[in-house]
Coordinates of C-alpha atoms and ligand atoms in Angstrom, one line a residue:
M1 CA 0.0 0.0 0.0
E2 CA 2.8 2.4 1.1
I3 CA 4.8 1.5 -2.0
A4 CA 1.9 2.0 -4.3
M5 CA 1.2 5.4 -2.7
V6 CA 4.8 6.6 -3.2
C7 CA 4.9 5.3 -6.8
T8 CA 1.8 7.3 -7.4
R9 CA 3.4 10.3 -5.8
V10 CA 6.4 10.0 -8.1
N11 CA 4.2 9.6 -11.1
L12 CA 2.3 12.7 -10.0
L13 CA 5.6 14.5 -9.6
I14 CA 6.6 13.6 -13.1
L15 CA 3.2 14.8 -14.4
I16 CA 3.4 18.0 -12.4
L17 CA 7.0 18.6 -13.4
S18 CA 5.9 18.1 -17.0
L19 CA 3.2 20.7 -16.6
C20 CA 5.0 23.2 -14.5
S21 CA 8.5 23.1 -16.0
P22 CA 9.6 26.1 -18.0
Y23 CA 11.2 23.6 -20.4
K24 CA 9.4 22.2 -23.4
F25 CA 8.7 18.5 -22.7
I26 CA 8.4 15.9 -25.3
Q27 CA 5.1 14.1 -24.9
S28 CA 6.1 10.5 -24.6
P29 CA 5.5 8.2 -21.7
M30 CA 9.2 7.4 -21.3
D31 CA 10.7 10.7 -22.2
F32 CA 10.4 13.6 -19.7
G33 CA 12.3 16.1 -21.8
P34 CA 15.3 18.0 -20.6
L35 CA 14.9 16.8 -17.0
N36 CA 15.5 13.2 -18.2
L37 CA 13.3 11.8 -15.4
L38 CA 13.4 8.2 -16.6
P39 CA 12.1 4.8 -15.5
T40 CA 14.4 3.0 -13.0
T41 CA 17.4 1.0 -14.2
I42 CA 19.2 -2.0 -12.7
A43 CA 22.2 0.2 -12.0
A44 CA 20.2 2.6 -10.0
S45 CA 19.0 -0.2 -7.8
S46 CA 22.3 -1.8 -7.0
D47 CA 25.9 -1.0 -6.0
F48 CA 29.3 -2.6 -5.6
G49 CA 28.3 -4.4 -2.4
R50 CA 25.6 -6.5 -4.2
I51 CA 23.9 -7.0 -0.9
L52 CA 20.9 -4.6 -1.1
F53 CA 18.8 -3.9 -4.2
H54 CA 16.3 -1.1 -3.6
S55 CA 14.6 0.1 -6.7
P56 CA 13.7 3.8 -7.1
S57 CA 10.6 4.9 -8.9
A58 CA 12.5 7.2 -11.3
V59 CA 16.0 8.2 -12.3
L60 CA 17.1 11.8 -13.1
K61 CA 20.0 12.2 -15.5
P62 CA 20.9 15.8 -14.9
Q63 CA 22.5 17.8 -17.7
S64 CA 23.3 20.7 -15.4
P65 CA 23.1 21.5 -11.6
R66 CA 20.0 23.5 -12.5
D67 CA 18.1 20.2 -13.2
I68 CA 19.0 19.0 -9.7
S69 CA 17.9 22.4 -8.2
L70 CA 14.7 22.3 -10.1
L71 CA 13.9 18.8 -8.8
L72 CA 14.7 19.6 -5.1
S73 CA 13.0 23.0 -5.2
F74 CA 9.9 21.3 -6.5
L75 CA 10.0 18.5 -3.9
S76 CA 10.7 20.8 -1.0
A77 CA 7.9 23.2 -2.0
S78 CA 5.3 20.5 -2.7
S79 CA 3.2 18.4 -0.5
L80 CA 5.0 15.2 -1.8
G81 CA 6.8 15.1 1.5
K82 CA 7.7 11.4 1.4
V83 CA 9.5 11.4 -2.0
T84 CA 13.3 10.9 -1.4
V85 CA 16.3 11.6 -3.5
A86 CA 19.7 10.0 -3.6
A87 CA 22.7 11.3 -5.5
R88 CA 24.5 8.3 -7.1
G89 CA 28.1 8.7 -8.1
A90 CA 29.8 5.6 -9.4
G91 CA 27.6 3.4 -7.1
H92 CA 30.6 1.9 -5.3
S93 CA 28.9 1.9 -1.9
I94 CA 28.5 -1.4 -0.1
H95 CA 25.1 -1.2 1.7
G96 CA 22.8 0.8 -0.6
Q97 CA 24.0 4.2 0.5
A98 CA 23.3 5.7 -2.9
Q99 CA 19.9 3.9 -3.4
A100 CA 16.4 5.4 -2.9
L101 CA 13.7 2.9 -2.4
D102 CA 10.7 4.2 -4.3
G103 CA 12.3 7.6 -4.6
I104 CA 14.4 9.3 -7.2
V105 CA 18.1 8.5 -8.0
V106 CA 20.1 11.3 -9.4
E107 CA 22.8 9.9 -11.7
M108 CA 25.7 12.3 -11.1
R109 CA 27.8 10.8 -13.9
S110 CA 25.3 12.4 -16.3
L111 CA 26.6 15.9 -15.5
P112 CA 29.2 17.0 -18.0
A113 CA 32.6 16.1 -16.5
E114 CA 33.9 19.6 -16.9
I115 CA 37.4 20.1 -15.4
E116 CA 39.0 23.6 -15.3
L117 CA 42.6 23.8 -14.2
H118 CA 44.1 26.8 -12.5
K119 CA 47.9 26.7 -12.4
G120 CA 49.1 28.9 -9.6
G121 CA 52.1 31.2 -9.9
E122 CA 54.5 31.8 -7.0
G123 CA 52.7 31.9 -3.7
D124 CA 49.4 31.1 -5.5
V125 CA 47.8 27.7 -5.1
S126 CA 46.9 25.4 -8.0
Y127 CA 43.5 23.9 -8.1
A128 CA 40.9 22.2 -10.3
D129 CA 37.2 23.1 -10.6
V130 CA 35.5 19.8 -11.3
S131 CA 32.0 18.4 -11.5
G132 CA 30.8 16.5 -8.5
G133 CA 30.0 13.6 -10.9
A134 CA 33.5 13.4 -12.4
M135 CA 35.6 10.4 -11.4
W136 CA 39.1 10.9 -9.8
I137 CA 40.7 9.1 -12.7
E138 CA 39.3 11.8 -15.0
L139 CA 40.8 14.5 -12.8
L140 CA 44.1 12.7 -12.7
E141 CA 44.3 12.3 -16.5
Q142 CA 43.4 15.9 -17.1
S143 CA 45.6 17.5 -14.4
L144 CA 48.7 15.4 -15.4
K145 CA 48.6 17.1 -18.8
A146 CA 49.5 20.3 -16.9
G147 CA 52.1 18.5 -14.7
L148 CA 49.7 18.7 -11.7
A149 CA 47.7 16.3 -9.6
P150 CA 45.6 16.3 -6.5
R151 CA 47.5 15.6 -3.3
S152 CA 45.2 13.2 -1.5
W153 CA 43.7 10.0 -3.1
T154 CA 41.7 6.9 -2.6
D155 CA 43.2 3.6 -3.6
Y156 CA 40.7 3.2 -6.4
L157 CA 40.0 6.0 -8.9
Y158 CA 36.8 5.0 -10.7
I159 CA 34.7 6.6 -8.1
T160 CA 33.3 10.2 -8.0
I161 CA 34.5 13.4 -6.5
G162 CA 31.1 13.9 -4.9
G163 CA 30.9 10.3 -3.6
T164 CA 34.3 10.4 -1.8
L165 CA 33.9 13.9 -0.4
S166 CA 30.6 12.7 1.1
N167 CA 32.6 10.2 3.1
A168 CA 36.3 11.3 3.6
G169 CA 38.5 9.9 0.9
I170 CA 41.5 8.2 2.3
S171 CA 44.6 6.4 1.1
G172 CA 48.3 6.1 1.8
Q173 CA 48.8 9.9 1.4
T174 CA 46.3 10.7 4.1
F175 CA 48.9 10.8 6.9
K176 CA 50.8 13.5 5.0
H177 CA 48.1 15.6 3.4
G178 CA 44.9 14.6 5.3
P179 CA 41.9 13.0 3.7
Q180 CA 40.4 14.3 0.4
I181 CA 37.9 16.4 2.5
S182 CA 40.9 18.3 3.9
N183 CA 42.1 19.2 0.4
V184 CA 39.0 21.0 -1.0
L185 CA 38.9 24.8 -1.3
Q186 CA 35.3 25.4 -2.3
L187 CA 32.1 23.5 -3.2
E188 CA 28.9 24.2 -5.1
V189 CA 26.0 22.4 -3.4
V190 CA 22.3 22.1 -4.2
T191 CA 20.7 21.8 -0.7
G192 CA 17.7 19.7 0.1
R193 CA 15.7 22.9 -0.2
G194 CA 16.8 23.2 -3.8
E195 CA 19.1 26.2 -3.3
T196 CA 22.3 26.3 -5.2
V197 CA 25.0 27.6 -2.8
T198 CA 28.7 28.2 -3.2
C199 CA 30.5 27.5 0.0
S200 CA 34.0 27.4 1.4
P201 CA 35.7 27.8 4.8
T202 CA 35.0 31.5 4.7
K203 CA 31.6 31.6 2.8
N204 CA 28.6 29.7 3.9
A205 CA 31.1 27.8 6.1
E206 CA 28.5 25.7 8.0
L207 CA 27.2 24.1 4.8
F208 CA 30.8 23.5 3.6
S209 CA 31.7 21.7 6.8
A210 CA 28.4 19.8 6.9
V211 CA 28.6 18.4 3.4
L212 CA 32.2 17.2 3.8
G213 CA 31.8 13.7 5.2
G214 CA 28.1 14.4 5.3
L215 CA 26.9 11.1 3.8
G216 CA 24.8 12.9 1.2
Q217 CA 22.4 14.2 3.9
F218 CA 22.6 18.0 3.4
G219 CA 23.0 18.7 -0.3
I220 CA 24.2 17.4 -3.6
I221 CA 27.8 18.4 -4.5
T222 CA 27.7 19.6 -8.1
R223 CA 31.1 21.2 -8.2
A224 CA 34.3 21.0 -6.1
R225 CA 37.5 23.0 -6.1
I226 CA 40.3 20.5 -5.5
L227 CA 43.8 21.5 -4.4
L228 CA 46.6 20.4 -6.7
Q229 CA 50.3 20.1 -6.4
E230 CA 53.2 19.5 -8.8
A231 CA 53.0 15.8 -10.0
P232 CA 56.0 13.6 -9.8
Q233 CA 57.0 11.7 -12.9
K234 CA 57.8 8.5 -11.1
V235 CA 57.4 6.8 -7.8
K236 CA 59.6 4.4 -5.9
W237 CA 57.2 1.8 -4.5
V238 CA 58.5 -0.4 -1.7
R239 CA 57.1 -3.5 0.1
A240 CA 58.5 -5.0 3.3
F241 CA 57.3 -8.1 5.1
Y242 CA 56.9 -8.9 8.8
D243 CA 56.0 -11.9 10.9
D244 CA 55.3 -9.9 14.0
F245 CA 52.3 -7.5 14.4
G246 CA 54.0 -5.2 16.9
T247 CA 57.1 -4.7 14.7
F248 CA 54.8 -4.1 11.7
T249 CA 52.8 -1.3 13.4
K250 CA 55.9 0.2 15.0
D251 CA 57.5 0.6 11.6
Q252 CA 54.3 2.0 10.1
E253 CA 54.3 4.6 12.8
L254 CA 58.0 5.3 12.1
L255 CA 57.2 5.9 8.4
V256 CA 54.4 8.4 9.1
S257 CA 56.7 10.3 11.4
M258 CA 58.9 11.1 8.4
P259 CA 56.6 13.1 6.0
D260 CA 59.6 14.9 4.6
M261 CA 60.9 11.7 3.1
V262 CA 57.9 9.4 2.7
D263 CA 54.9 10.2 0.4
Y264 CA 52.6 7.2 1.0
V265 CA 52.2 4.5 3.7
E266 CA 49.8 1.6 3.8
G267 CA 49.9 -2.1 4.9
F268 CA 48.0 -5.3 4.9
I269 CA 47.7 -8.7 6.5
V270 CA 49.1 -11.6 4.4
L271 CA 46.6 -14.2 5.5
N272 CA 47.2 -16.9 2.8
E273 CA 48.8 -17.5 -0.7
Q274 CA 45.7 -15.9 -2.3
S275 CA 46.0 -12.6 -0.4
L276 CA 49.7 -12.4 -1.2
H277 CA 49.1 -13.1 -4.9
S278 CA 46.0 -10.9 -5.4
S279 CA 47.6 -7.9 -3.6
S280 CA 50.7 -8.2 -5.8
I281 CA 49.1 -8.1 -9.3
A282 CA 50.0 -4.5 -9.8
F283 CA 53.4 -4.6 -8.0
P284 CA 55.8 -5.4 -10.8
A285 CA 58.8 -6.5 -8.6
N286 CA 60.3 -10.0 -8.6
M287 CA 59.5 -11.2 -5.1
D288 CA 60.9 -14.4 -3.7
F289 CA 58.8 -14.3 -0.6
S290 CA 57.2 -17.7 -0.1
P291 CA 56.1 -17.8 3.6
D292 CA 55.1 -20.8 5.6
F293 CA 51.4 -20.2 6.4
G294 CA 51.4 -23.1 8.9
T295 CA 48.6 -25.7 9.2
K296 CA 44.8 -25.3 9.5
G297 CA 45.0 -26.0 13.2
S298 CA 47.8 -23.5 13.8
P299 CA 47.9 -20.9 11.0
K300 CA 50.7 -18.4 10.7
I301 CA 50.1 -15.0 9.3
Y302 CA 52.4 -12.2 7.9
Y303 CA 52.1 -8.5 7.4
C304 CA 53.3 -6.2 4.6
I305 CA 54.1 -2.5 4.8
E306 CA 53.9 -0.6 1.5
F307 CA 55.4 2.8 1.2
A308 CA 56.4 5.1 -1.6
V309 CA 58.7 8.0 -2.3
H310 CA 58.1 10.5 -5.2
D311 CA 61.0 11.0 -7.5
Y312 CA 61.0 14.8 -7.1
Q313 CA 61.6 14.6 -3.4
R314 CA 64.7 16.6 -2.4
K315 CA 65.6 17.6 -5.9
N316 CA 69.4 17.0 -5.5
T317 CA 69.0 13.7 -3.8
N318 CA 68.8 10.4 -5.5
V319 CA 65.4 8.6 -4.7
E320 CA 67.4 5.4 -4.1
Q321 CA 69.3 7.1 -1.4
V322 CA 66.0 8.3 0.2
V323 CA 64.6 4.8 0.2
E324 CA 67.9 3.5 1.7
A325 CA 67.9 6.1 4.4
I326 CA 64.3 5.1 5.3
S327 CA 64.7 1.4 5.1
V328 CA 67.8 1.1 7.3
Q329 CA 65.6 2.3 10.2
M330 CA 63.0 -0.5 9.6
S331 CA 62.8 -3.9 11.2
H332 CA 61.2 -6.1 8.6
I333 CA 62.2 -9.7 8.0
A334 CA 65.7 -9.6 6.8
S335 CA 66.1 -9.6 3.0
H336 CA 62.3 -9.3 2.4
L337 CA 62.2 -5.8 1.2
Y338 CA 61.3 -5.3 -2.5
S339 CA 61.2 -2.1 -4.5
V340 CA 60.2 -1.0 -8.0
E341 CA 60.0 2.2 -9.9
V342 CA 56.7 2.9 -11.7
S343 CA 55.1 6.0 -13.3
Y344 CA 53.0 8.1 -11.0
F345 CA 49.9 7.3 -13.1
D346 CA 50.4 3.6 -12.8
F347 CA 51.1 3.8 -9.1
L348 CA 47.9 5.8 -8.4
N349 CA 45.9 3.6 -10.8
R350 CA 47.2 0.3 -9.4
V351 CA 43.8 -1.1 -8.2
R352 CA 42.5 -0.8 -11.7
M353 CA 44.9 -3.7 -12.6
E354 CA 43.5 -5.8 -9.9
E355 CA 40.0 -5.0 -11.1
M356 CA 40.8 -6.1 -14.6
S357 CA 42.3 -9.3 -13.3
L358 CA 39.3 -10.0 -11.1
R359 CA 36.9 -9.1 -13.9
S360 CA 38.6 -11.5 -16.3
S361 CA 38.0 -14.4 -13.8
G362 CA 34.4 -13.3 -13.0
L363 CA 35.4 -12.3 -9.5
W364 CA 34.5 -8.5 -9.6
E365 CA 30.8 -8.6 -9.8
V366 CA 30.3 -10.7 -6.7
H367 CA 29.1 -9.8 -3.2
H368 CA 31.4 -7.5 -1.2
P369 CA 30.6 -7.6 2.5
W370 CA 33.2 -4.9 3.3
L371 CA 33.8 -3.4 6.7
N372 CA 36.0 -0.4 7.3
M373 CA 36.8 1.1 10.7
F374 CA 38.9 3.9 12.3
V375 CA 40.6 2.4 15.3
P376 CA 42.4 4.3 18.2
K377 CA 46.1 3.4 18.3
A378 CA 45.7 2.0 21.8
G379 CA 43.3 -0.7 20.5
I380 CA 45.0 -1.8 17.3
R381 CA 46.4 -5.0 18.8
D382 CA 43.0 -5.9 20.3
L383 CA 41.4 -5.3 17.0
R384 CA 43.9 -7.6 15.2
D385 CA 43.0 -10.3 17.8
L386 CA 39.3 -9.7 17.3
L387 CA 39.8 -10.1 13.5
M388 CA 41.7 -13.3 13.9
D389 CA 39.0 -14.7 16.3
N390 CA 36.4 -14.1 13.6
I391 CA 38.2 -14.9 10.3
S392 CA 39.6 -18.1 9.2
P393 CA 42.7 -17.4 7.1
D394 CA 42.3 -20.5 4.9
N395 CA 39.0 -19.4 3.3
F396 CA 39.4 -15.6 3.4
E397 CA 39.0 -14.1 -0.1
G398 CA 40.2 -10.5 -0.3
L399 CA 42.4 -8.1 1.6
I400 CA 42.7 -6.7 5.1
L401 CA 44.2 -3.3 5.0
I402 CA 45.8 -1.7 8.1
Y403 CA 47.6 1.7 8.1
P404 CA 48.0 4.7 10.3
L405 CA 46.5 8.2 10.0
L406 CA 47.3 11.3 11.9
R407 CA 44.5 13.1 13.6
D408 CA 45.8 16.7 13.1
K409 CA 45.3 16.3 9.4
W410 CA 41.5 16.1 9.9
G411 CA 39.3 19.2 10.4
T412 CA 37.1 19.1 13.5
N413 CA 34.1 20.8 12.0
T414 CA 33.3 18.4 9.1
S415 CA 30.6 15.7 9.5
V416 CA 33.1 12.8 9.7
V417 CA 33.1 10.7 12.8
L418 CA 36.4 9.6 14.2
P419 CA 37.1 7.7 17.4
D420 CA 37.0 9.9 20.5
S421 CA 40.1 12.1 20.8
G422 CA 40.1 11.6 24.6
S423 CA 43.8 10.9 24.6
T424 CA 46.3 13.2 23.0
E425 CA 47.4 10.4 20.8
Q426 CA 48.0 11.6 17.2
V427 CA 48.0 8.2 15.5
M428 CA 44.9 6.3 14.7
Y429 CA 44.5 3.4 12.3
V430 CA 42.2 2.5 9.5
V431 CA 41.3 -1.1 9.1
G432 CA 39.5 -2.4 6.0
I433 CA 38.2 -5.9 5.7
L434 CA 37.7 -6.0 1.9
R435 CA 36.2 -9.3 1.4
S436 CA 34.6 -11.0 -1.7
A437 CA 32.0 -13.7 -1.5
N438 CA 31.4 -15.5 -4.7
P439 CA 28.0 -17.3 -5.0
D440 CA 29.6 -19.5 -7.7
E441 CA 32.1 -20.8 -5.2
G442 CA 29.5 -21.7 -2.6
C443 CA 28.9 -18.3 -0.9
S444 CA 25.3 -17.6 -1.6
H445 CA 22.6 -16.3 0.7
H446 CA 23.2 -18.1 4.0
C447 CA 27.0 -17.8 3.7
L448 CA 26.7 -14.0 2.9
Q449 CA 24.4 -13.5 5.8
E450 CA 26.8 -15.2 8.1
L451 CA 29.7 -13.0 6.9
L452 CA 27.6 -9.9 7.5
R453 CA 26.7 -11.2 10.9
R454 CA 30.3 -11.7 11.8
H455 CA 31.3 -8.2 10.5
R456 CA 28.5 -6.7 12.6
H457 CA 29.8 -8.6 15.6
I458 CA 33.4 -7.2 14.9
A459 CA 32.1 -3.7 14.4
D460 CA 29.9 -3.8 17.5
T461 CA 32.6 -5.3 19.7
A462 CA 35.3 -3.0 18.4
G463 CA 33.0 -0.1 19.0
V464 CA 32.2 -1.0 22.6
R465 CA 35.6 -2.4 23.6
I466 CA 38.1 -0.3 21.7
G467 CA 36.1 2.8 20.7
A468 CA 36.4 2.1 17.0
K469 CA 34.1 3.9 14.5
Q470 CA 33.0 2.6 11.2
Y471 CA 34.1 4.4 8.1
L472 CA 31.7 4.2 5.1
A473 CA 29.4 3.2 8.0
H474 CA 26.3 1.1 7.8
H475 CA 23.9 1.0 10.8
P476 CA 20.6 -0.8 10.4
T477 CA 18.7 1.5 12.7
P478 CA 18.6 5.3 13.6
A479 CA 19.6 4.2 17.1
G480 CA 22.8 2.7 15.7
W481 CA 23.5 6.0 14.0
H482 CA 22.8 8.0 17.1
Q483 CA 25.4 5.8 18.9
H484 CA 27.8 6.2 15.9
F485 CA 27.7 10.0 16.1
G486 CA 27.8 10.1 19.9
P487 CA 28.3 13.7 21.0
R488 CA 28.2 14.9 17.3
W489 CA 24.7 13.7 16.8
E490 CA 23.0 16.9 17.9
R491 CA 25.1 19.0 15.4
F492 CA 24.3 16.5 12.6
V493 CA 20.6 16.8 13.3
E494 CA 20.7 20.6 13.5
R495 CA 22.5 20.6 10.1
K496 CA 19.8 18.3 8.7
N497 CA 17.0 20.5 9.9
R498 CA 18.7 23.5 8.4
F499 CA 19.7 22.2 4.9
D500 CA 17.3 19.4 4.3
P501 CA 14.4 19.8 6.7
L502 CA 12.0 17.5 4.8
S503 CA 14.6 14.7 4.9
I504 CA 14.5 14.3 1.2
L505 CA 18.1 13.5 0.7
G506 CA 20.2 10.3 1.3
P507 CA 17.5 7.8 2.2
G508 CA 19.9 4.9 1.5
Q509 CA 22.0 5.7 4.6
G510 CA 19.0 5.1 6.8
I511 CA 19.9 7.8 9.3
F512 CA 16.6 9.8 9.1
P513 CA 13.6 7.6 8.6
K514 CA 11.7 8.4 5.5
G515 CA 9.1 11.1 5.9
S516 CA 10.6 12.5 9.1
T517 CA 10.2 16.1 9.8
G518 CA 12.4 18.4 11.8
V519 CA 10.2 17.9 14.8
S520 CA 10.5 14.1 14.7
F521 CA 14.3 14.3 14.3
R522 CA 14.3 15.9 17.7
A523 CA 12.0 13.2 18.9
V524 CA 14.4 10.5 17.7
S525 CA 17.2 12.4 19.2
S526 CA 15.6 12.8 22.6
A527 CA 14.5 9.2 22.7
F528 CA 18.0 8.2 23.5
Ligands
LIG1 P1 28.3 6.3 -4.4 O1 28.4 5.0 -3.9 O2 27.5 6.5 -5.6 O3 27.6 7.3 -3.2 C1 28.1 7.2 -1.9 C2 27.3 8.2 -1.0 O4 27.6 9.5 -1.4 C3 25.8 8.0 -1.1 O5 25.3 8.3 0.1 C4 25.5 9.0 -2.1 O6 24.1 9.5 -2.0 C5 26.4 10.2 -1.8 N1 26.8 11.0 -3.0 C6 27.3 10.5 -4.2 N2 27.6 11.6 -5.0 C7 27.2 12.7 -4.3 C8 27.3 14.1 -4.5 N3 27.7 14.5 -5.7 N4 26.9 14.9 -3.6 C9 26.4 14.5 -2.4 N5 26.3 13.2 -2.1 C10 26.8 12.3 -3.0 N6 37.2 4.9 -0.1 C11 38.3 5.5 0.5 O7 38.1 6.5 1.2 N7 39.6 5.1 0.2 C12 39.8 4.1 -0.6 O8 41.0 3.7 -0.9 C13 38.7 3.4 -1.2 N8 38.9 2.4 -2.1 C14 37.8 1.8 -2.7 C15 38.0 0.8 -3.6 C16 37.0 0.1 -4.2 C17 37.2 -1.0 -5.2 C18 35.7 0.5 -3.9 C19 34.5 -0.2 -4.5 C20 35.4 1.5 -2.9 C21 36.5 2.2 -2.3 N9 36.3 3.2 -1.4 C22 37.4 3.8 -0.9 C23 35.0 3.6 -1.0 C24 34.5 4.8 -1.8 O9 35.2 6.0 -1.5 C25 33.0 5.1 -1.4 O10 32.3 3.9 -1.6 C26 32.5 6.2 -2.2 O11 31.2 6.5 -1.8 C27 32.4 5.7 -3.7 O12 32.1 6.8 -4.5 P2 30.9 6.7 -5.5 O13 31.1 7.8 -6.5 O14 30.8 5.3 -6.0 O15 29.7 7.0 -4.5

């Protein structure tokens, strides 16, 4: 009944938009003219996770930010209070975050991927003005032509600027330059009220901060001004192996304490042959590391630190000498340090190679029950133990990333949630369980549900025991979200009431139940 009513509302909206729009509409049941309000597609109802499939009632393919503004202005002024709208970037979420059950999905990739570069002179910064629907790979390709590149990245580049800025955008450069949300100078946002607003740290600053890490709740990012730096030509890419967790994390923390020499730091757990092989597809060094993983009853695991040095570092110093100066201070397994020189483009685009390999073996379009967490430094060993209690190395498909970040590179006013900064500890870790579950290899419904249950157990236990916070979070209830935000909940709700009071935006996150009003947000809030 409810579904039918909402469908009717959307159809009514389409009809009213057709009648009210200043545009000339083509009179065909499937074609809604310049607004491109189209019937739903399979893509709009799914994402990389392949866990949830919520079908919207219609899809908007905007040709300009004005189309988005027109849609949201109409919805916020109309009595169609329950119609929701989700911006969808590249759809690489895991738990339906960019989906809108019975609502409208705005396909941000339809916006022209305009990229304007500004090369700064002396004392002037370089930046790119880029569409919120453009992918990072497009910005990289374009900016490299001018010898420039963004400073802060994600491991994978076929995701959109608006999508990662709505979360944080982290990778091995984050310890040095902060997350992507710390490298944005200005945004153009269409709020839930339909207003198009230019915002920055000095202009409409509250909206700027709200939207960064804002999970698509306050507005749709239609344009972003991204800070650029001079791009190196080449990168020295190094991997070192460990058989002791404490030594592994100690060396990672050493590396992030040397930002003048090191440009990138990550690391992962080597659980089995498969995780060693799949993580090395893009790493073109000859490695003779063939560890003994022990037996099923007493498995042995290893760890790998990955770091990189850009070739323009210290212009008069050979990059080999920089790597040597760094590695002599490290305590990896003797003789198991491997290095290779690759182009900056290939280094940044390394996950694409893994994607191609997985696609060719039919292992890309499978379920991805991923779990990412920010973990306080004090709890990182406990977290490792918790993982090992809940994961069996012999049947784990995927990768477990672990690497340190530094708190002072994160603004305190954005919407991102980090573990409590009760201590003065600068270091915190990101831990990503990036797991694949292939139905063709026996992991169908029940197996997937069991993996999701275990991940929820890990996330809940790590939250209570260690104070970890999920990144790219998924909480099945508003109560879970309230707990996730903790003391930041009130500010999040205030921002929602201010920029999207009818709760039109971001239904797939499940933070504000569909149809809530400003009053009931407070009711939800005060119920805890
Ligand atoms: P979508 O999944 O389409 O959307 C994500 C959320 O953002 C939704 O809530 C959506 O409504 C909202 N949204 C999308 N566009 C906009 C917009 N323009 N304005 C406002 N809200 C918007 N993340 C990292 O930080 N570091 C990594 O290294 C990393 N590696 C990854 C590797 C792979 C293979 C994959 C699949 C994901 C990875 N991610 C990583 C996660 C990724 O950053 C997020 O999933 C991100 O949301 C994906 O961007 P998207 O364009 O696909 O967003």
